[in-house]
Coordinates of C-alpha atoms and ligand atoms in Angstrom, one line a residue:
M1 CA 3.5 -19.4 31.9
L2 CA 3.3 -16.7 34.6
L3 CA 6.8 -17.7 35.8
L4 CA 8.1 -17.4 32.3
A5 CA 6.5 -14.0 31.9
L6 CA 8.2 -12.9 35.1
M7 CA 11.5 -14.3 34.0
L8 CA 11.2 -12.5 30.7
L9 CA 10.5 -9.2 32.3
C10 CA 13.6 -9.6 34.4
L11 CA 15.8 -10.6 31.5
Q12 CA 14.8 -7.8 29.3
Q13 CA 12.0 -5.8 28.0
P14 CA 10.2 -5.2 24.9
Q15 CA 9.8 -3.3 21.8
L16 CA 7.8 -1.7 19.2
S17 CA 6.2 -2.8 16.1
L18 CA 4.4 -2.1 13.0
G19 CA 2.2 -4.6 11.2
L20 CA 0.6 -4.5 8.0
I21 CA 2.5 -3.1 5.1
P22 CA 0.9 -0.6 2.6
T23 CA 0.9 -2.5 -0.7
V24 CA 2.5 0.5 -2.4
C25 CA 5.6 0.1 -0.1
V26 CA 6.0 -3.7 -0.2
A27 CA 8.8 -3.6 -2.8
N28 CA 10.9 -1.4 -0.5
V29 CA 10.8 -3.7 2.6
T30 CA 13.9 -5.5 1.8
S31 CA 15.8 -2.6 0.2
K32 CA 18.8 -1.1 2.0
A33 CA 17.5 2.3 3.1
S34 CA 14.0 1.1 3.4
V35 CA 11.6 4.0 2.6
C36 CA 7.8 4.1 2.7
C37 CA 7.1 7.6 1.5
P38 CA 4.5 7.4 -1.3
I39 CA 3.3 10.4 -3.2
P40 CA -0.4 10.9 -2.5
K41 CA -2.8 11.2 -5.4
G42 CA -2.9 14.8 -6.8
F43 CA 0.4 15.7 -5.3
S44 CA 4.0 15.7 -6.6
Q45 CA 6.0 15.3 -3.4
P46 CA 6.4 12.2 -1.2
C47 CA 3.9 12.5 1.7
G48 CA 2.4 15.5 0.0
G49 CA 5.2 17.9 0.9
R50 CA 5.1 21.1 2.9
G51 CA 1.8 21.7 4.7
R52 CA 0.8 18.1 4.3
G53 CA 3.5 15.7 5.4
E54 CA 7.2 14.9 5.1
C55 CA 9.4 11.8 4.9
V56 CA 11.2 11.3 8.2
R57 CA 13.2 8.7 10.0
I58 CA 10.8 6.5 12.0
Q59 CA 11.4 6.9 15.8
A60 CA 10.4 3.6 17.2
Y61 CA 10.2 3.6 21.0
Q62 CA 12.9 1.4 22.7
E63 CA 11.3 -0.1 25.7
F64 CA 14.2 -2.2 26.8
E65 CA 17.8 -1.6 26.8
H66 CA 18.7 -5.1 25.9
Y67 CA 16.6 -7.6 24.0
H68 CA 16.9 -11.1 25.0
P69 CA 18.7 -12.9 22.2
G70 CA 15.8 -15.3 22.0
L71 CA 13.5 -12.5 21.0
V72 CA 15.7 -10.4 18.8
K73 CA 14.6 -12.4 15.8
D74 CA 11.0 -11.2 16.2
D75 CA 10.0 -9.2 13.2
R76 CA 7.6 -7.1 15.3
L77 CA 10.2 -5.7 17.6
M78 CA 10.7 -2.0 17.1
W79 CA 7.7 -1.9 14.9
P80 CA 7.8 -0.8 12.1
S81 CA 11.5 -0.3 12.0
R82 CA 12.3 -3.8 10.9
F83 CA 10.4 -3.0 7.8
F84 CA 11.1 0.6 7.2
E85 CA 13.6 3.2 8.3
F86 CA 11.7 6.1 6.8
G87 CA 8.0 6.9 6.7
C88 CA 5.6 9.8 6.3
Q89 CA 5.0 12.1 9.2
C90 CA 1.7 13.9 8.5
D91 CA 0.8 17.4 9.6
S92 CA -1.9 17.7 12.3
R93 CA -5.2 16.6 10.7
Y94 CA -3.8 14.5 7.8
W95 CA -3.3 10.8 8.0
G96 CA -2.3 7.7 6.0
A97 CA 0.9 6.0 4.7
D98 CA 1.1 8.9 2.2
C99 CA -0.8 11.6 4.2
G100 CA -3.4 11.4 1.5
E101 CA -6.3 11.0 3.9
C102 CA -7.7 12.8 6.9
F103 CA -7.1 11.8 10.5
F104 CA -10.1 10.4 12.4
G105 CA -12.6 13.1 13.1
W106 CA -11.9 15.2 10.0
R107 CA -12.9 15.3 6.4
G108 CA -12.8 17.5 3.3
P109 CA -10.0 18.2 0.9
R110 CA -8.1 20.2 3.6
C111 CA -9.3 17.9 6.4
N112 CA -10.6 20.9 8.3
Q113 CA -14.3 19.9 8.6
R114 CA -15.4 17.9 11.6
D115 CA -16.6 14.4 11.0
V116 CA -18.0 12.2 13.7
R117 CA -19.2 8.6 13.4
L118 CA -22.2 7.8 15.5
R119 CA -22.1 4.2 16.8
R120 CA -25.6 2.9 17.5
N121 CA -27.1 0.0 19.3
I122 CA -27.6 -2.6 16.5
F123 CA -31.3 -3.0 17.4
T124 CA -32.0 0.7 16.7
L125 CA -31.0 0.3 13.1
S126 CA -34.0 0.2 10.7
P127 CA -34.5 -3.1 8.9
A128 CA -33.1 -1.5 5.7
E129 CA -30.0 -0.2 7.6
R130 CA -29.5 -3.7 9.1
D131 CA -29.6 -5.3 5.7
Q132 CA -27.0 -2.7 4.5
Y133 CA -24.8 -3.3 7.5
R134 CA -24.9 -7.1 6.8
E135 CA -24.1 -6.5 3.2
I136 CA -21.1 -4.2 4.1
S137 CA -19.8 -6.9 6.5
R138 CA -20.0 -9.4 3.6
L139 CA -18.4 -7.0 1.1
M140 CA -15.4 -6.5 3.4
R141 CA -14.3 -10.0 2.5
V142 CA -14.0 -9.2 -1.2
K143 CA -13.0 -5.5 -1.2
M144 CA -9.2 -5.1 -1.4
S145 CA -7.7 -3.2 1.5
P146 CA -4.6 -0.9 0.9
Y147 CA -2.5 -3.4 2.8
S148 CA -0.5 -6.5 2.1
V149 CA 0.1 -9.2 4.7
L150 CA 3.0 -11.5 5.3
I151 CA 2.6 -15.1 4.5
E152 CA 3.4 -17.0 7.6
K153 CA 3.1 -20.6 6.5
Y154 CA 6.6 -21.4 7.7
N155 CA 8.3 -19.8 10.6
N156 CA 11.2 -18.6 8.4
Q157 CA 9.0 -16.5 6.1
S158 CA 8.0 -13.5 8.2
D159 CA 11.3 -11.9 9.0
P160 CA 11.8 -8.9 6.6
L161 CA 15.5 -9.3 6.9
R162 CA 15.3 -12.8 5.3
S163 CA 12.8 -13.4 2.6
P164 CA 9.4 -12.1 3.4
V165 CA 6.5 -13.1 1.1
F166 CA 3.6 -10.6 0.9
V167 CA 0.2 -11.0 -0.5
P168 CA -2.4 -8.2 -1.0
A169 CA -5.3 -8.6 1.5
T170 CA -9.0 -7.8 1.4
V171 CA -10.4 -5.7 4.2
H172 CA -11.5 -8.7 6.3
Y173 CA -8.3 -10.7 5.6
W174 CA -6.3 -7.7 6.8
L175 CA -8.4 -7.3 9.9
V176 CA -8.1 -10.9 10.9
Y177 CA -4.4 -11.0 10.0
V178 CA -3.4 -7.9 12.0
H179 CA -5.1 -9.2 15.1
R180 CA -3.3 -12.4 14.8
Y181 CA 0.0 -10.8 13.9
A182 CA 0.1 -8.7 17.0
S183 CA -1.1 -11.5 19.3
R184 CA 1.0 -14.5 18.1
R185 CA 4.1 -15.7 19.7
T186 CA 7.5 -15.2 18.1
L187 CA 7.9 -17.6 15.2
F188 CA 10.7 -19.7 16.7
P189 CA 12.0 -22.4 14.4
D190 CA 12.0 -25.2 17.0
A191 CA 9.9 -26.4 19.9
K192 CA 12.6 -25.8 22.6
Q193 CA 12.9 -22.1 21.9
C194 CA 9.2 -21.8 21.6
Q195 CA 8.7 -23.3 25.0
Q196 CA 11.4 -21.2 26.5
F197 CA 10.7 -17.8 24.9
G198 CA 7.3 -18.1 23.2
I199 CA 5.5 -15.7 25.5
L200 CA 5.0 -12.4 23.7
D201 CA 1.5 -11.1 23.1
L202 CA 1.6 -7.5 21.9
N203 CA -2.1 -6.7 22.0
H204 CA -3.6 -8.8 24.9
G205 CA -2.7 -9.5 28.5
G206 CA -1.4 -6.0 29.1
P207 CA -2.5 -2.4 29.5
G208 CA -2.2 -2.0 25.7
F209 CA -5.2 -4.3 25.2
M210 CA -7.6 -1.5 25.6
T211 CA -5.8 1.1 23.3
W212 CA -4.9 -1.5 20.6
H213 CA -8.5 -2.8 20.3
R214 CA -10.0 0.7 20.5
Y215 CA -7.8 1.8 17.6
Y216 CA -8.7 -1.5 15.8
T217 CA -12.4 -0.5 15.9
M218 CA -11.4 2.9 14.4
M219 CA -9.5 1.4 11.6
L220 CA -12.3 -1.1 11.0
E221 CA -14.9 1.6 11.0
R222 CA -12.9 3.7 8.6
E223 CA -12.7 0.8 6.1
L224 CA -16.4 -0.2 6.6
H225 CA -17.4 3.5 6.2
K226 CA -15.7 3.5 2.8
I227 CA -17.7 0.5 1.7
A228 CA -20.9 2.0 3.2
V229 CA -20.4 5.2 1.1
E230 CA -19.4 3.4 -2.1
R231 CA -22.2 0.9 -2.0
F232 CA -25.0 2.7 -0.3
N233 CA -24.0 6.4 -0.1
W234 CA -24.3 5.8 3.7
T235 CA -22.2 8.8 4.8
T236 CA -23.3 8.7 8.5
F237 CA -22.3 5.0 8.9
G238 CA -20.8 4.2 12.3
L239 CA -19.8 0.8 13.8
P240 CA -22.9 -0.7 15.5
Y241 CA -22.5 -2.3 18.9
W242 CA -24.2 -5.2 20.7
D243 CA -25.1 -4.2 24.2
W244 CA -24.8 -7.7 25.8
V245 CA -25.1 -6.5 29.3
D246 CA -27.7 -8.7 31.1
A247 CA -28.4 -10.6 27.9
T248 CA -29.5 -14.2 28.5
W249 CA -29.0 -15.4 24.9
C250 CA -27.3 -14.4 21.7
E251 CA -29.7 -11.7 20.5
V252 CA -27.6 -10.8 17.5
C253 CA -27.6 -14.4 16.3
Q254 CA -30.2 -13.7 13.6
N255 CA -29.9 -14.2 9.9
D256 CA -30.3 -10.5 9.3
I257 CA -27.4 -9.7 11.6
V258 CA -24.5 -12.2 12.3
G259 CA -26.3 -15.4 11.5
A260 CA -28.8 -17.7 13.4
P261 CA -27.7 -21.0 14.9
G262 CA -27.5 -23.8 12.3
E263 CA -26.5 -27.5 12.4
C264 CA -24.1 -29.2 14.7
D265 CA -21.0 -31.1 13.7
N266 CA -17.8 -32.2 15.5
F267 CA -16.5 -28.7 15.7
G268 CA -19.6 -27.1 17.2
Q269 CA -22.5 -25.1 15.8
R270 CA -22.5 -23.9 12.2
L271 CA -24.4 -20.8 11.1
H272 CA -27.8 -21.1 9.5
P273 CA -27.5 -21.5 5.8
A274 CA -29.7 -18.5 5.2
S275 CA -27.0 -16.3 6.7
P276 CA -24.5 -14.9 4.2
F277 CA -21.8 -15.6 6.7
S278 CA -22.6 -19.3 6.8
G279 CA -19.7 -21.5 5.7
W280 CA -17.2 -18.7 5.7
D281 CA -13.6 -19.7 5.4
E282 CA -11.4 -18.5 8.3
F283 CA -8.6 -16.3 7.1
C284 CA -6.3 -17.3 9.8
T285 CA -6.8 -20.6 11.6
T286 CA -5.4 -22.9 14.1
P287 CA -3.1 -25.8 13.0
S288 CA -3.6 -29.4 14.1
A289 CA -1.5 -30.7 17.0
K290 CA 0.7 -32.5 14.5
D291 CA 1.3 -29.4 12.4
R292 CA 1.9 -27.4 15.5
Q293 CA 4.6 -29.8 16.5
Q294 CA 6.4 -29.3 13.1
L295 CA 6.1 -25.5 13.5
G296 CA 8.0 -25.5 16.8
G297 CA 5.4 -26.8 19.1
G298 CA 3.2 -24.9 21.4
S299 CA 1.8 -21.6 20.1
C300 CA 4.6 -20.3 17.9
Y301 CA 2.8 -20.3 14.6
G302 CA 1.5 -17.7 12.3
C303 CA -1.7 -16.9 10.4
H304 CA -1.2 -19.4 7.6
A305 CA 0.3 -22.3 9.5
A306 CA -2.7 -24.7 9.0
E307 CA -3.0 -26.6 5.7
R308 CA -6.6 -26.0 5.3
F309 CA -8.8 -23.1 6.2
G310 CA -11.4 -23.8 8.8
K311 CA -15.0 -22.7 8.6
L312 CA -16.8 -20.3 10.9
V313 CA -18.3 -22.0 13.9
R314 CA -19.7 -21.1 17.3
Q315 CA -19.9 -23.3 20.3
W316 CA -21.8 -21.5 23.1
T317 CA -20.4 -23.0 26.2
S318 CA -22.3 -20.6 28.4
L319 CA -25.0 -17.9 28.3
S320 CA -23.6 -16.1 31.3
L321 CA -23.0 -12.7 29.6
P322 CA -21.7 -9.7 31.6
T323 CA -24.2 -8.2 34.0
T324 CA -25.0 -4.6 35.1
A325 CA -23.3 -5.4 38.5
E326 CA -20.2 -6.5 36.6
V327 CA -20.1 -3.3 34.4
N328 CA -20.7 -1.1 37.4
Y329 CA -17.9 -2.7 39.3
G330 CA -15.5 -2.0 36.4
L331 CA -16.6 1.6 36.0
S332 CA -15.9 2.2 39.7
I333 CA -12.3 1.1 39.5
P334 CA -10.2 4.3 39.7
R335 CA -6.8 3.0 38.5
Y336 CA -6.2 2.1 34.9
Y337 CA -3.5 -0.5 35.8
Y338 CA -1.1 -1.4 38.6
P339 CA 2.5 -2.0 37.7
E340 CA 3.2 -5.7 37.4
E341 CA -0.4 -6.6 37.9
F342 CA -0.5 -8.5 34.7
N343 CA 1.8 -11.1 36.2
R344 CA -0.6 -11.7 39.1
P345 CA -3.2 -14.4 39.5
A346 CA -6.9 -13.7 38.7
Q347 CA -9.1 -12.6 41.6
D348 CA -6.3 -10.5 42.9
L349 CA -8.6 -7.7 44.2
E350 CA -5.9 -5.5 45.4
N351 CA -4.4 -5.3 42.0
C352 CA -7.2 -5.3 39.6
G353 CA -7.0 -2.2 37.5
F354 CA -9.6 -1.2 35.0
A355 CA -7.6 -2.4 32.0
R356 CA -7.1 -5.9 33.3
Y357 CA -10.7 -6.2 34.6
L358 CA -12.1 -5.0 31.2
E359 CA -10.0 -7.5 29.3
G360 CA -11.3 -10.2 31.7
H361 CA -8.3 -11.4 33.7
C362 CA -9.3 -10.4 37.3
G363 CA -12.1 -9.4 39.6
P364 CA -14.2 -10.5 42.5
M365 CA -14.9 -14.2 42.4
E366 CA -18.7 -13.7 42.1
L367 CA -18.2 -11.7 38.9
Y368 CA -15.2 -13.5 37.6
G369 CA -16.8 -16.9 37.8
K370 CA -15.4 -19.6 35.6
I371 CA -14.8 -17.7 32.4
G372 CA -13.5 -14.3 33.4
T373 CA -15.0 -10.8 33.2
L374 CA -16.4 -8.5 30.5
H375 CA -14.4 -9.0 27.3
N376 CA -13.1 -12.5 27.9
K377 CA -16.5 -13.6 29.3
V378 CA -18.2 -12.9 26.0
H379 CA -15.4 -14.7 24.0
N380 CA -15.5 -17.7 26.3
S381 CA -19.3 -17.9 26.0
V382 CA -19.4 -17.8 22.2
M383 CA -16.3 -20.0 21.7
G384 CA -15.9 -21.8 18.4
S385 CA -14.0 -19.4 16.0
F386 CA -14.6 -16.7 18.6
C387 CA -12.5 -18.5 21.2
C388 CA -9.0 -17.3 20.4
A389 CA -7.0 -14.4 19.1
A390 CA -6.0 -16.4 15.9
T391 CA -9.6 -16.8 14.7
A392 CA -12.0 -14.5 16.6
P393 CA -12.2 -11.6 14.1
N394 CA -13.4 -14.1 11.5
D395 CA -16.8 -14.0 13.3
P396 CA -18.7 -10.8 12.5
I397 CA -19.8 -10.8 16.2
F398 CA -16.3 -9.6 16.9
F399 CA -16.8 -6.1 15.5
M400 CA -20.1 -5.4 17.5
H401 CA -18.5 -6.9 20.6
H402 CA -15.5 -4.6 20.4
S403 CA -17.6 -1.6 19.6
Q404 CA -19.4 -2.3 22.9
I405 CA -16.1 -2.8 24.8
S406 CA -15.0 0.6 23.5
R407 CA -18.3 2.0 24.7
L408 CA -17.5 0.8 28.3
V409 CA -14.0 2.4 27.9
H410 CA -15.6 5.7 27.0
M411 CA -17.9 5.5 30.1
W412 CA -14.9 4.8 32.3
F413 CA -13.0 7.8 30.7
L414 CA -16.0 10.1 31.4
R415 CA -16.1 9.0 35.0
H416 CA -12.4 9.1 35.8
R417 CA -11.0 11.6 33.3
P418 CA -7.5 10.0 33.2
H419 CA -4.5 11.7 31.8
P420 CA -2.2 10.2 29.1
V421 CA 0.4 9.6 31.9
D422 CA -2.0 7.2 33.6
M423 CA -1.4 4.8 30.8
A424 CA 1.4 2.3 31.6
N425 CA 5.1 2.8 31.0
I426 CA 6.8 1.0 33.8
N427 CA 7.3 -2.8 33.9
V428 CA 4.8 -3.4 31.2
S429 CA 5.2 -6.3 28.8
P430 CA 6.6 -5.8 25.3
G431 CA 4.4 -3.7 23.0
H432 CA 2.2 -2.3 25.7
D433 CA 4.1 0.7 26.8
R434 CA 2.2 3.9 26.2
Q435 CA 4.9 5.2 23.9
S436 CA 5.2 2.0 21.8
Y437 CA 3.7 2.0 18.4
M438 CA 0.8 -0.3 18.4
V439 CA 1.9 -3.5 16.6
G440 CA 0.4 -4.2 13.2
F441 CA -0.9 -0.8 12.4
Y442 CA 0.4 1.4 9.6
P443 CA 0.9 4.4 9.6
P444 CA 2.4 3.9 13.1
I445 CA 0.5 5.2 16.1
R446 CA 1.4 5.1 19.8
H447 CA -0.9 3.7 22.5
E448 CA -1.0 7.1 24.3
E449 CA -2.4 8.8 21.2
V450 CA -5.7 6.9 21.7
F451 CA -5.6 7.1 25.5
T452 CA -7.8 10.1 25.3
D453 CA -11.4 11.3 25.1
I454 CA -13.2 10.0 22.0
A455 CA -14.1 13.5 21.0
A456 CA -10.5 13.6 19.7
L457 CA -10.9 10.3 17.9
G458 CA -13.9 11.1 15.7
Y459 CA -16.6 8.8 17.0
E460 CA -19.4 8.8 19.6
Y461 CA -22.1 6.6 20.9
D462 CA -25.9 7.0 20.7
T463 CA -26.3 6.4 24.4
L464 CA -24.3 5.5 27.5
E465 CA -27.2 3.5 29.0
F466 CA -26.8 -0.2 29.1
G467 CA -28.5 -3.4 30.2
E468 CA -32.1 -4.1 31.1
P469 CA -33.6 -0.5 30.9
V470 CA -32.4 -0.2 27.2
R471 CA -33.5 -3.8 26.4
R472 CA -37.0 -3.2 27.9
R473 CA -37.4 -0.1 25.9
L474 CA -36.4 -1.8 22.7
Q475 CA -38.7 -4.7 23.5
K476 CA -41.6 -2.3 23.9
E477 CA -40.8 -0.8 20.6
G478 CA -40.8 -4.2 19.0
R479 CA -37.2 -4.0 18.0
M480 CA -35.8 -6.9 20.0
P481 CA -35.9 -10.4 18.4
K482 CA -37.2 -13.4 20.3
P483 CA -35.1 -16.5 20.9
T484 CA -35.7 -20.0 19.5
L485 CA -34.8 -23.2 21.4
K486 CA -31.8 -23.5 19.1
H487 CA -30.4 -20.3 20.5
F488 CA -30.1 -22.1 23.8
I489 CA -29.4 -25.8 23.1
N490 CA -26.2 -25.9 21.3
C491 CA -23.9 -28.6 20.4
Q492 CA -23.0 -30.3 23.6
R493 CA -20.3 -32.4 22.0
G494 CA -17.1 -32.0 20.1
F495 CA -15.9 -29.0 21.9
L496 CA -12.5 -27.8 20.8
H497 CA -11.8 -26.7 24.4
P498 CA -13.0 -29.3 26.9
Q499 CA -11.9 -27.2 29.8
H500 CA -14.7 -24.8 29.1
R501 CA -17.4 -27.4 28.7
L502 CA -20.3 -27.1 31.1
H503 CA -21.0 -29.9 33.5
R504 CA -24.2 -31.7 32.9
H505 CA -26.0 -30.2 35.9
E506 CA -24.8 -26.7 35.0
F507 CA -26.2 -27.2 31.5
E508 CA -29.5 -28.4 33.0
D509 CA -29.6 -25.4 35.3
E510 CA -29.0 -23.0 32.4
L511 CA -31.6 -24.7 30.4
Q512 CA -34.2 -24.4 33.1
R513 CA -33.3 -20.8 33.6
F514 CA -33.6 -20.1 29.9
L515 CA -37.0 -21.8 29.6
A516 CA -38.3 -20.0 32.6
E517 CA -37.3 -16.7 31.1
H518 CA -38.4 -17.5 27.6
P519 CA -41.5 -19.7 27.9
G520 CA -42.2 -19.4 24.2
A521 CA -38.9 -20.7 23.1
A522 CA -39.5 -24.4 23.3
A523 CA -42.3 -24.1 20.7
Ligands
LIG601 C1 11.1 3.1 -2.5 O1 12.5 3.3 -2.3 C2 13.0 4.1 -3.4 C3 14.5 4.2 -3.1 O2 14.8 4.6 -1.9 C4 12.4 5.5 -3.3 O3 12.9 6.3 -4.3 C5 10.9 5.3 -3.4 O4 10.2 6.6 -3.3 C6 10.3 4.4 -2.4 N1 8.9 4.1 -2.6 C7 8.0 4.5 -1.7 C8 6.6 4.2 -2.1 O5 8.3 5.1 -0.7
LIG602 C1 11.5 -22.1 5.0 O1 11.1 -23.4 5.5 C2 10.5 -24.2 4.5 C3 10.0 -25.5 5.2 O2 11.0 -26.0 6.1 C4 11.5 -24.5 3.4 O3 10.9 -25.3 2.4 C5 12.0 -23.2 2.8 O4 12.9 -23.4 1.8 C6 12.5 -22.2 3.8 N1 12.7 -20.9 3.2 C7 13.8 -20.2 3.5 C8 13.9 -18.9 2.8 O5 14.6 -20.5 4.3
LIG603 C1 -25.3 10.9 -1.1 O1 -26.0 11.4 0.0 C2 -25.8 12.8 0.1 C3 -26.6 13.2 1.4 O2 -26.1 12.5 2.5 C4 -26.4 13.6 -1.0 O3 -26.2 15.0 -0.9 C5 -25.7 13.1 -2.3 O4 -26.3 13.7 -3.4 C6 -25.8 11.6 -2.4 N1 -25.0 11.1 -3.5 C7 -25.4 10.2 -4.4 C8 -24.5 9.8 -5.5 O5 -26.5 9.7 -4.4
LIG604 CU1 -8.3 -9.3 20.7

């Protein structure tokens, strides 16, 4: 895999992309001069006209002079130019496919009033607010988003130059899809090509991981905020975070948050039936080995490849969540990335920039352990649907997790005050260049535009403290839940990913540690 990645980088370099298509523009995807310049409500000109926005040729960033022929087919290359040649360019504070909305941080009819979302520790929400947040998370599965997604059941369906099939998506469907869309491999029609060239990942494993996921939380927050206002007139809604630093169990696994542990089956642990998220169908899922073979083998398959949708499941393979020492180490790293470091082995301490450490791919052995650092460590602990890019955003833990990841990013920015030029633009993998449009998002936005202080992005956090001091304070205030034995003893069978399974003695050690820390839990 690493070797292939190196080979690819030598052969050529990457691209640009765009992802989800505004439903209002779907009909134009296959037209000759493809235009996505809608007229916003209350206006008479495309993109609103003078003073609001205008219809211009989309300038996709060309990262590589020559694409390898094996990759040219990829519909995400030169995002979003494979879908549209023309799109709206909005004036300063306006935003949207039609410039009908305000950019992040602004509101009002002329988008000239400041608007800042406050992201709070989930355990500082009042019980009523928590109920509302849970209801908002449920409603995002049924509320339609302004986007349509490509059906990717067959590997020949997603290229806009052939015969794309679109379907309008709910907010949650769109969120799960776009994460999958940017992370999947090219949809090669046969196994040989997939093995040879199926290595792209446009939002993980590179310096763009941070910016892509940061923007993802902003888009998510924007959509959830709409629901919060419509349903509860909750105008100050911001995306809550789970501060998992130094946590020894899944504190948010409660029925009034993301769902308590339920029964075990061959796939892992289901959610408690009293949680509204229990039994959720996954929007994108992983095909069986047999289906994968038919789709070209390996990992070259899209969101809809599997016959049946899976159901939300967790598998808790470890309760080793990131520690204060681990966060402090990351915050002390001065460099954002080192050129080519993403092709290096883990625990390469001389080349472990903040971006790669944050994502979880490198670090000192005692912090890296078996399952990586920070971001990856949490995914690899929860596992189940949370394991992998295809399915992780199906689990509502995902949103609180990435709100927390973005909080760490903010702390690192405050400490090191990087400039946009500190973001990568040399020898980075496709889609991760600072000038690339982040794949899957429409309207198009470049990585470098969100490589900035959050004051320019329209959100902030309640506190930058983390770990034990905060937890102790919340405990004193009676705001932290208490674990049950089920929070610790999970399904020790039927793991989808045997390589992550704990050895028996490791499990016993963790159990003893847990019982020592939570003497009441066994009751
Ligand atoms: C679709 O394309 C046609 C023809 O170019 C154009 O007139 C129309 O405005 C486009 N629709 C949108 C929503 O941009
Ligand atoms: C795509 O592939 C499927 C399955 O092989 C086939 O049934 C379908 O006709 C193909 N569609 C196009 C447009 O080639
Ligand atoms: C919504 O809340 C705001 C205050 O945040 C208030 O001014 C407004 O009247 C409320 N609207 C409705 C429909 O209740
Ligand atoms: Cu991700």
